PDB file of C-alpha atoms in Angstrom:
ATOM      1  CA  VAL O   1    -139.816-151.302-122.041  1.00 89.00           C
ATOM      2  CA  THR O   2    -139.996-147.583-121.374  1.00 93.00           C
ATOM      3  CA  ALA O   3    -143.006-145.333-121.070  1.00 90.00           C
ATOM      4  CA  GLN O   4    -143.755-141.711-120.375  1.00 90.00           C
ATOM      5  CA  LEU O   5    -146.898-141.347-118.252  1.00 87.00           C
ATOM      6  CA  ARG O   6    -149.052-138.499-116.967  1.00 85.00           C
ATOM      7  CA  PRO O   7    -151.371-140.367-114.566  1.00 86.00           C
ATOM      8  CA  TRP O   8    -153.779-137.467-113.985  1.00 85.00           C
ATOM      9  CA  ALA O   9    -154.029-136.304-117.606  1.00 78.00           C
ATOM     10  CA  ALA O  10    -156.992-137.156-119.840  1.00 73.00           C
ATOM     11  CA  GLN O  11    -154.537-139.131-121.985  1.00 71.00           C
ATOM     12  CA  PRO O  12    -152.232-140.741-119.352  1.00 77.00           C
ATOM     13  CA  ILE O  13    -149.823-142.487-121.757  1.00 79.00           C
ATOM     14  CA  VAL O  14    -147.641-139.980-123.570  1.00 85.00           C
ATOM     15  CA  GLU O  15    -145.479-142.614-125.272  1.00 90.00           C
ATOM     16  CA  ALA O  16    -144.375-146.214-124.805  1.00 93.00           C
ATOM     17  CA  GLN O  17    -141.465-148.066-126.376  1.00 96.00           C
ATOM     18  CA  ALA O  18    -140.218-151.625-126.277  1.00 95.00           C
ATOM     19  CA  ARG O  19    -137.051-153.246-127.566  1.00 96.00           C
ATOM     20  CA  VAL O  20    -136.625-157.000-127.874  1.00 95.00           C
ATOM     21  CA  GLN O  21    -133.565-159.120-128.517  1.00 96.00           C
ATOM     22  CA  GLN O  22    -133.447-162.884-129.049  1.00 96.00           C
ATOM     23  CA  LEU O  23    -137.192-163.161-128.306  1.00 96.00           C
ATOM     24  CA  ASP O  24    -138.720-166.594-128.866  1.00 96.00           C
ATOM     25  CA  VAL O  25    -142.486-166.038-128.971  1.00 95.00           C
ATOM     26  CA  SER O  26    -143.149-169.753-128.375  1.00 96.00           C
ATOM     27  CA  VAL O  27    -141.714-169.422-124.850  1.00 96.00           C
ATOM     28  CA  LEU O  28    -144.348-166.796-123.986  1.00 94.00           C
ATOM     29  CA  TRP O  29    -147.174-168.286-126.049  1.00 93.00           C
ATOM     30  CA  PRO O  30    -147.219-172.112-126.036  1.00 92.00           C
ATOM     31  CA  GLY O  31    -148.056-173.478-129.485  1.00 93.00           C
ATOM     32  CA  ALA O  32    -146.752-170.407-131.324  1.00 95.00           C
ATOM     33  CA  GLN O  33    -144.013-170.660-133.924  1.00 96.00           C
ATOM     34  CA  ARG O  34    -140.388-170.511-132.713  1.00 97.00           C
ATOM     35  CA  THR O  35    -138.718-167.175-133.410  1.00 97.00           C
ATOM     36  CA  ARG O  36    -135.556-165.246-132.638  1.00 97.00           C
ATOM     37  CA  LEU O  37    -136.790-161.669-132.818  1.00 97.00           C
ATOM     38  CA  GLN O  38    -134.984-158.424-132.347  1.00 98.00           C
ATOM     39  CA  GLY O  39    -136.503-155.042-132.934  1.00 97.00           C
ATOM     40  CA  ASP O  40    -138.415-152.057-131.671  1.00 97.00           C
ATOM     41  CA  ALA O  41    -142.030-151.077-131.110  1.00 96.00           C
ATOM     42  CA  GLN O  42    -143.431-147.666-130.251  1.00 96.00           C
ATOM     43  CA  VAL O  43    -146.928-146.461-129.335  1.00 94.00           C
ATOM     44  CA  ARG O  44    -147.797-142.770-129.121  1.00 91.00           C
ATOM     45  CA  PRO O  45    -150.732-140.444-129.629  1.00 88.00           C
ATOM     46  CA  ARG O  46    -151.033-138.719-133.007  1.00 87.00           C
ATOM     47  CA  GLY O  47    -153.674-136.062-132.522  1.00 85.00           C
ATOM     48  CA  ALA O  48    -156.863-137.902-131.519  1.00 84.00           C
ATOM     49  CA  GLU O  49    -155.404-141.211-132.794  1.00 89.00           C
ATOM     50  CA  TRP O  50    -152.938-143.741-131.457  1.00 90.00           C
ATOM     51  CA  LEU O  51    -150.051-144.729-133.720  1.00 94.00           C
ATOM     52  CA  ALA O  52    -148.153-147.990-133.185  1.00 95.00           C
ATOM     53  CA  GLN O  53    -144.998-148.667-135.172  1.00 97.00           C
ATOM     54  CA  LEU O  54    -143.035-151.899-135.266  1.00 97.00           C
ATOM     55  CA  GLN O  55    -139.757-152.895-136.844  1.00 98.00           C
ATOM     56  CA  VAL O  56    -138.576-156.450-136.235  1.00 98.00           C
ATOM     57  CA  GLU O  57    -136.059-158.942-137.613  1.00 98.00           C
ATOM     58  CA  ASN O  58    -136.382-162.706-137.184  1.00 98.00           C
ATOM     59  CA  THR O  59    -133.004-164.426-137.331  1.00 97.00           C
ATOM     60  CA  LEU O  60    -134.647-167.866-137.192  1.00 97.00           C
ATOM     61  CA  PRO O  61    -136.986-167.883-140.234  1.00 97.00           C
ATOM     62  CA  GLY O  62    -138.297-171.134-141.640  1.00 96.00           C
ATOM     63  CA  PRO O  63    -141.312-173.141-142.805  1.00 97.00           C
ATOM     64  CA  TRP O  64    -144.520-172.951-140.789  1.00 97.00           C
ATOM     65  CA  ASP O  65    -144.877-176.758-140.617  1.00 97.00           C
ATOM     66  CA  GLN O  66    -141.484-176.924-138.894  1.00 97.00           C
ATOM     67  CA  GLN O  67    -142.808-174.664-136.100  1.00 97.00           C
ATOM     68  CA  LEU O  68    -140.922-171.667-137.522  1.00 97.00           C
ATOM     69  CA  LEU O  69    -142.127-168.336-138.862  1.00 97.00           C
ATOM     70  CA  PRO O  70    -141.367-167.790-142.573  1.00 97.00           C
ATOM     71  CA  VAL O  71    -140.689-164.057-142.044  1.00 97.00           C
ATOM     72  CA  ARG O  72    -137.204-162.491-141.896  1.00 98.00           C
ATOM     73  CA  GLN O  73    -138.170-158.840-141.417  1.00 98.00           C
ATOM     74  CA  ALA O  74    -141.326-156.831-140.873  1.00 98.00           C
ATOM     75  CA  ARG O  75    -142.245-153.171-140.518  1.00 98.00           C
ATOM     76  CA  ALA O  76    -145.726-151.957-139.650  1.00 98.00           C
ATOM     77  CA  ALA O  77    -147.676-148.823-138.814  1.00 97.00           C
ATOM     78  CA  VAL O  78    -151.100-149.315-137.176  1.00 96.00           C
ATOM     79  CA  VAL O  79    -153.525-146.573-136.129  1.00 94.00           C
ATOM     80  CA  HIS O  80    -156.383-146.742-133.616  1.00 90.00           C
ATOM     81  CA  THR O  81    -159.080-144.061-133.839  1.00 89.00           C
ATOM     82  CA  GLN O  82    -162.385-144.043-131.970  1.00 84.00           C
ATOM     83  CA  GLY O  83    -162.675-147.833-131.785  1.00 83.00           C
ATOM     84  CA  ALA O  84    -161.482-148.493-135.353  1.00 88.00           C
ATOM     85  CA  TRP O  85    -158.122-149.971-136.392  1.00 91.00           C
ATOM     86  CA  THR O  86    -156.202-149.231-139.591  1.00 94.00           C
ATOM     87  CA  ILE O  87    -153.086-151.016-140.800  1.00 96.00           C
ATOM     88  CA  GLU O  88    -151.549-148.102-142.658  1.00 96.00           C
ATOM     89  CA  SER O  89    -148.708-150.261-143.860  1.00 97.00           C
ATOM     90  CA  LEU O  90    -147.146-153.619-143.242  1.00 97.00           C
ATOM     91  CA  GLN O  91    -144.107-154.681-145.237  1.00 98.00           C
ATOM     92  CA  ALA O  92    -142.532-158.073-144.681  1.00 98.00           C
ATOM     93  CA  GLN O  93    -139.709-160.057-146.236  1.00 98.00           C
ATOM     94  CA  GLY O  94    -139.714-163.805-146.037  1.00 97.00           C
ATOM     95  CA  ALA O  95    -140.235-167.054-147.944  1.00 96.00           C
ATOM     96  CA  GLY O  96    -137.843-165.665-150.569  1.00 94.00           C
ATOM     97  CA  GLY O  97    -139.897-162.575-151.376  1.00 96.00           C
ATOM     98  CA  SER O  98    -141.834-159.625-150.042  1.00 97.00           C
ATOM     99  CA  LEU O  99    -145.381-158.839-148.958  1.00 97.00           C
ATOM    100  CA  SER O 100    -147.199-155.564-148.359  1.00 98.00           C
ATOM    101  CA  LEU O 101    -150.579-155.258-146.674  1.00 97.00           C
ATOM    102  CA  GLN O 102    -153.052-152.527-145.765  1.00 97.00           C
ATOM    103  CA  GLY O 103    -156.347-153.007-143.979  1.00 96.00           C
ATOM    104  CA  SER O 104    -158.879-151.808-141.463  1.00 94.00           C
ATOM    105  CA  VAL O 105    -161.357-153.013-138.865  1.00 92.00           C
ATOM    106  CA  ALA O 106    -164.300-150.702-138.252  1.00 87.00           C
ATOM    107  CA  LYS O 107    -166.057-150.130-134.984  1.00 75.00           C
ATOM    108  CA  ASP O 108    -168.915-152.571-134.243  1.00 69.00           C
ATOM    109  CA  SER O 109    -172.095-151.304-135.875  1.00 64.00           C
ATOM    110  CA  ALA O 110    -175.596-151.888-134.540  1.00 63.00           C
ATOM    111  CA  GLY O 111    -177.281-155.001-135.929  1.00 60.00           C
ATOM    112  CA  ALA O 112    -174.104-156.462-137.480  1.00 62.00           C
ATOM    113  CA  PRO O 113    -172.829-159.815-136.158  1.00 60.00           C
ATOM    114  CA  GLY O 114    -169.322-158.349-136.028  1.00 70.00           C
ATOM    115  CA  PRO O 115    -167.246-155.392-137.115  1.00 80.00           C
ATOM    116  CA  ALA O 116    -166.710-154.707-140.801  1.00 89.00           C
ATOM    117  CA  TRP O 117    -163.152-155.180-142.015  1.00 92.00           C
ATOM    118  CA  GLN O 118    -161.110-155.214-145.193  1.00 95.00           C
ATOM    119  CA  ALA O 119    -157.564-156.025-146.262  1.00 96.00           C
ATOM    120  CA  ARG O 120    -155.474-155.725-149.431  1.00 98.00           C
ATOM    121  CA  ALA O 121    -152.200-157.573-149.961  1.00 97.00           C
ATOM    122  CA  GLN O 122    -149.566-157.686-152.685  1.00 98.00           C
ATOM    123  CA  TRP O 123    -146.630-160.069-152.847  1.00 97.00           C
ATOM    124  CA  THR O 124    -143.734-160.814-155.142  1.00 97.00           C
ATOM    125  CA  ASP O 125    -141.142-163.594-155.431  1.00 95.00           C
ATOM    126  CA  ILE O 126    -142.769-165.686-152.676  1.00 96.00           C
ATOM    127  CA  ASN O 127    -141.647-169.321-152.679  1.00 95.00           C
ATOM    128  CA  PRO O 128    -144.418-171.473-151.122  1.00 95.00           C
ATOM    129  CA  ALA O 129    -141.888-174.208-150.242  1.00 94.00           C
ATOM    130  CA  LEU O 130    -140.121-171.745-147.929  1.00 95.00           C
ATOM    131  CA  ALA O 131    -143.421-170.997-146.176  1.00 96.00           C
ATOM    132  CA  HIS O 132    -144.472-174.659-145.827  1.00 97.00           C
ATOM    133  CA  SER O 133    -142.056-177.484-146.676  1.00 94.00           C
ATOM    134  CA  ARG O 134    -144.734-179.729-148.223  1.00 95.00           C
ATOM    135  CA  LEU O 135    -145.519-177.184-150.948  1.00 94.00           C
ATOM    136  CA  ALA O 136    -143.821-177.194-154.328  1.00 92.00           C
ATOM    137  CA  PRO O 137    -141.088-174.622-154.960  1.00 92.00           C
ATOM    138  CA  ALA O 138    -142.108-171.670-157.128  1.00 94.00           C
ATOM    139  CA  ARG O 139    -141.688-167.909-157.469  1.00 95.00           C
ATOM    140  CA  LEU O 140    -145.087-166.288-157.184  1.00 96.00           C
ATOM    141  CA  ALA O 141    -146.482-162.770-157.313  1.00 97.00           C
ATOM    142  CA  GLY O 142    -150.014-161.681-156.713  1.00 97.00           C
ATOM    143  CA  THR O 143    -152.678-159.630-155.054  1.00 98.00           C
ATOM    144  CA  ALA O 144    -155.604-160.380-152.783  1.00 98.00           C
ATOM    145  CA  GLN O 145    -158.523-158.346-151.504  1.00 98.00           C
ATOM    146  CA  ILE O 146    -160.918-159.431-148.772  1.00 96.00           C
ATOM    147  CA  ASP O 147    -163.887-157.478-147.462  1.00 95.00           C
ATOM    148  CA  PHE O 148    -166.390-158.234-144.728  1.00 91.00           C
ATOM    149  CA  ASP O 149    -169.355-155.890-144.272  1.00 86.00           C
ATOM    150  CA  GLY O 150    -170.518-157.489-141.039  1.00 82.00           C
ATOM    151  CA  LYS O 151    -172.581-160.108-142.883  1.00 84.00           C
ATOM    152  CA  THR O 152    -170.881-161.179-146.117  1.00 89.00           C
ATOM    153  CA  VAL O 153    -167.267-161.944-147.030  1.00 93.00           C
ATOM    154  CA  ALA O 154    -165.994-161.063-150.507  1.00 96.00           C
ATOM    155  CA  PHE O 155    -162.600-162.414-151.572  1.00 97.00           C
ATOM    156  CA  THR O 156    -160.635-161.958-154.792  1.00 98.00           C
ATOM    157  CA  ALA O 157    -157.095-163.021-155.581  1.00 97.00           C
ATOM    158  CA  ALA O 158    -154.759-163.160-158.548  1.00 97.00           C
ATOM    159  CA  VAL O 159    -151.576-165.258-158.460  1.00 96.00           C
ATOM    160  CA  GLN O 160    -149.035-165.600-161.259  1.00 94.00           C
ATOM    161  CA  PRO O 161    -145.477-166.856-161.784  1.00 91.00           C
ATOM    162  CA  ALA O 162    -142.789-164.276-161.019  1.00 89.00           C
ATOM    163  CA  GLY O 163    -139.770-164.648-163.268  1.00 82.00           C
ATOM    164  CA  VAL O 164    -137.685-167.784-163.686  1.00 85.00           C
ATOM    165  CA  GLN O 165    -139.055-170.655-161.636  1.00 83.00           C
ATOM    166  CA  PRO O 166    -136.784-172.589-159.247  1.00 80.00           C
ATOM    167  CA  VAL O 167    -135.844-176.200-159.868  1.00 75.00           C
ATOM    168  CA  ALA O 168    -135.523-176.826-156.133  1.00 64.00           C
ATOM    169  CA  SER O 169    -136.308-174.761-153.109  1.00 50.00           C
ATOM    170  CA  PRO O 170    -133.331-172.738-151.833  1.00 55.00           C
ATOM    171  CA  GLN O 171    -132.301-172.894-148.194  1.00 57.00           C
ATOM    172  CA  ILE O 172    -133.332-169.974-145.988  1.00 56.00           C
TER     173      ILE O 172
END
């Protein structure tokens, strides 16, 4: 971990970076999935915002029910502005396919039981059996949208076969 600080400035953190190698999250967080992560993370101001970027590779991917994380690689850019969070982009590869996600969490508003949030995801060639070993093998593509206005959740999804379907689940 490295950081550039200006303790007496209005914005004391100029930039922070972290690099991990062979990180098993379950050692730091009991009950979490086992991982073997290597990658980089960076946090820095971008005007009045904070930008966090992450690039990570998991060399121990596997099904969730086997205490593994079904993600091989992930890249993300997240912005924090005046109490609100935005996932500008998240791209991940795992379970035989790819996933992209964008979303946001607004600042708490008066009278709402919680902050409003929304997320949109798209995926292609995902094999459910590689995400959870009790699921049937398939190649799936789809989209999902979820919105919460502080009171009501709205959810829509569309899932369809993606190309030739597998006879058996391939090994990760």
